[in-house]
Amino acid sequence: MSRFTPNNAQSCPQVLCIDRTPYLAVAIDTPLRQVFDYRAPADTSVLAGCRVWVPFGRRRVVGVVVEGRDQTEVPANKLRAAFEVVDTEPTFSPDLLALLTWAAEYYRHPVGEVLTSAMPVLLRSGAPIREEQILWRLTALGREEALAKLPARSIRLRAIADYLSKNEHAPASEILGATESPLSALRNLEERGFVEQFAREQTDEIPPVSVMREGPPLNEAQAAAVERIQKTLGTFASHLLYGVTGSGKTEVYLQVIESVLARGQQVLVLVPEIALTPQLIGRFRGRFDAPLAVLHSGLNDTERLAAWRDAREGTARIVIGTRSAIFTPLLHPGLIIIDEEHDASFKQQDGFRYSARDLALVRAQRLGIPVVLGSATPSLETLARARKQPETLSHLPYRAGSAKPPQVALVDLRKHGVTQGIATPTVMTIQRHLDAGGQVMLFINRRGYAPVLFCPNCGWSAHCRRCDAHLTVHARGRDLICHHCGSQENLPNECPTCFADVKPVGQGTERIEEALQQLFTAPMARIDRDSMRRKGELEETLARVNRGEIRILVGTQMLTKGHDFPKVTLVVVLNADQGLFSTDFRAPERLAQTIVQVAGRAGRADRPGEVLIQTEYPEHPLLTLLLTGGYAAFADGALTEREQSGWPPFARIALLRAEATDQQAPLKFLQDAHDLAVDFPVRGVKLLGPAPAPMERRAGRFRAQLLIRAPSHSPLQKFLGGWLPLLPMLPEARRVRWSIDVDAAELS
Ligand code: ADP
Ligand code: ZN
Ligand code: ZN
């Protein structure tokens, strides 16, 4: 795990206070992988991390000063001068600037794009970080003489002086409104030297924090975890809080947060995209009487800037957000928490492809603060690291309170009658739970009605015109939608080639819901991206579930993230088989995580839970391991396999992707790139491919990939450092769109 050693950290540029260096190195939002030198504006000192307006081509753009330079290699006649500095204080603090430049280098992404993506949108166009408030107050002279010297008939002037003698300071609008005066009156007083204006200074004092409500007394495992984490406050440590669903991980976070707040520090909490729910936020608000900044996708630009600023100025004591919140500036950082650290949404899959989880470790290490990764199903990377440092691993093996672990059983789809994807024993078990007053949750990893539209007569099936994929039947069979490019078509009445009747094959959430409605009379709801489009709809449905008004719940992954369903007694995984035979080495891990996470939704309160997993491969080792030994047994097996076959976490990978409208260009580009690698031999680095992507055509573009595998971090970085800069020079480079994905999470 060399990536997080201080050695690597030193490769980033030293962050300097630039006091009138003649030149500035400026990062600009462009795909060009470089910084640009400018002459510093005259008579201004600039700090690294400040934004500046600079000429760029024919445009005037906002850039970020990365460092000051005493010399430049740009010839004098080409060198342009920066126009003006936007910030009086750096937008990026030295620690954040260093993290981001490090990340740009590590992920091999243009530094200008990296810095831009880490800024709230408004700041990218040069808006001030804070609208400075201009206030008016009496001068010393004004306090002594104004009321004595102003003539009695100057009613308005006297009114203003009087108002300001009673109110220490106020904005012009307030003064003029209260005294019914024109602005000229205020100016008149200013000319006489009685009043002055000033910009409001930033208050540095941190509002007091009090705990609002005591949590439950911790059980032994929780208390041990809290103590272990608390001991490391003020130093770097990466903790894994490995606790089954409902074991009280959130309670542990809350207790540790309390200590951090008591130290006058801030806490950054990252959660998966779907999990940022009012339920979770409510839990934090309910516990602490501390200002909270929530960075979620529903914020408009102004709200986002305000939340960012509150974090930066230390006003917000707890900052909760999704992936990109890892770049939130913090005045007094004390702790970073990554909840559900295994979740795929922490990895950005396009543009600046970074892992917020991995960057959290880097950031925490640079800041000298602990980071807590929490999960019931830790990623194999995190698990492998924790096993090397047992003192950072905290286990919560039991459910908190009185909840018992659920009973898990497999349903063999080959042995039983199956109607619309639901096997007979499953139907009987659902009925039993409904009769006993329980709630039932069914999970299927596919939205829509059916994944395929098929002609039984000639074998035709509906394909997307732009992707190598089937179109999914939607809205109870009225639409065909491509889940990869979004193309939409009307559902044909008959087969376009032989005119026979066509039929939907397989199940999605809509069809399962339809089947359940035919089988049961209990009230039900469906939760997926299609049914929960309207704002607030998800919350409303979840509330109805928790009030017991809904007895059967069917849905996609949306069900697995962060929701607490205390009344659910039965969870059914309708199809565990997708993922059992995938070519992606991470597919089994993802499948195991999903199954365990869904299963964990059963029986969270005092009712015992039951879990049914439907499969056609009940003897598959992954399923038997999960069933007999739980996630830990699965992880042991999977780690051994990864070690033997040389995959992460026992190796490092990067994926070079290329795509074009022409089928051959991407493969040709990657082949040339592959051949070029011969010139950069680095021990242990191997190239696999090129090969077409598992789904070669998507949205009308052909895609191919080349995998780079190295035994560890440094050979990989060394290789990429020599090889990547030459790729733009390859003849095919102009004909394809290419990108590099360091530590790629998905091989597609
Ligand atoms: P997780 O985050 O691991 O899923 P939670 O922290 O949400 O678990 O806890 C699950 C449930 O158990 C919650 O309702 C929580 O209030 C309750 N709980 C947690 N810790 C305790 C405890 N020590 N005693 C009693 N109840 C607890
Ligand atoms: Zn046909
Ligand atoms: Zn498509």
Short mmCIF file of C-alpha atoms in Angstrom, two decimals, residues 106 108 652-654 682 685 708-710 712-721 742-743:
data_model
loop_
_atom_site.label_atom_id
_atom_site.label_comp_id
_atom_site.label_asym_id
_atom_site.label_seq_id
_atom_site.Cartn_x
_atom_site.Cartn_y
_atom_site.Cartn_z
CA TYR A 106 -1.82 10.60 -9.49
CA ARG A 108 -3.09 11.74 -14.67
CA ARG A 652 -2.39 -1.88 -9.35
CA ILE A 653 -4.27 -1.34 -12.57
CA ALA A 654 -5.08 1.46 -14.95
CA VAL A 682 9.27 -0.85 -16.17
CA VAL A 685 4.33 -3.65 -15.69
CA ILE A 708 -2.13 -1.83 -17.58
CA ARG A 709 -1.22 -3.95 -14.61
CA ALA A 710 1.67 -3.41 -12.20
CA SER A 712 2.32 -1.91 -7.00
CA HIS A 713 1.76 1.79 -7.11
CA SER A 714 5.20 3.11 -7.97
CA PRO A 715 6.00 1.07 -11.06
CA LEU A 716 2.54 1.90 -12.38
CA GLN A 717 3.08 5.62 -11.84
CA LYS A 718 6.57 5.44 -13.24
CA PHE A 719 5.33 3.74 -16.38
CA LEU A 720 2.40 6.10 -16.86
CA GLY A 721 4.66 9.09 -16.34
CA VAL A 742 -6.05 4.96 -12.74
CA ASP A 743 -7.31 2.38 -10.21
#
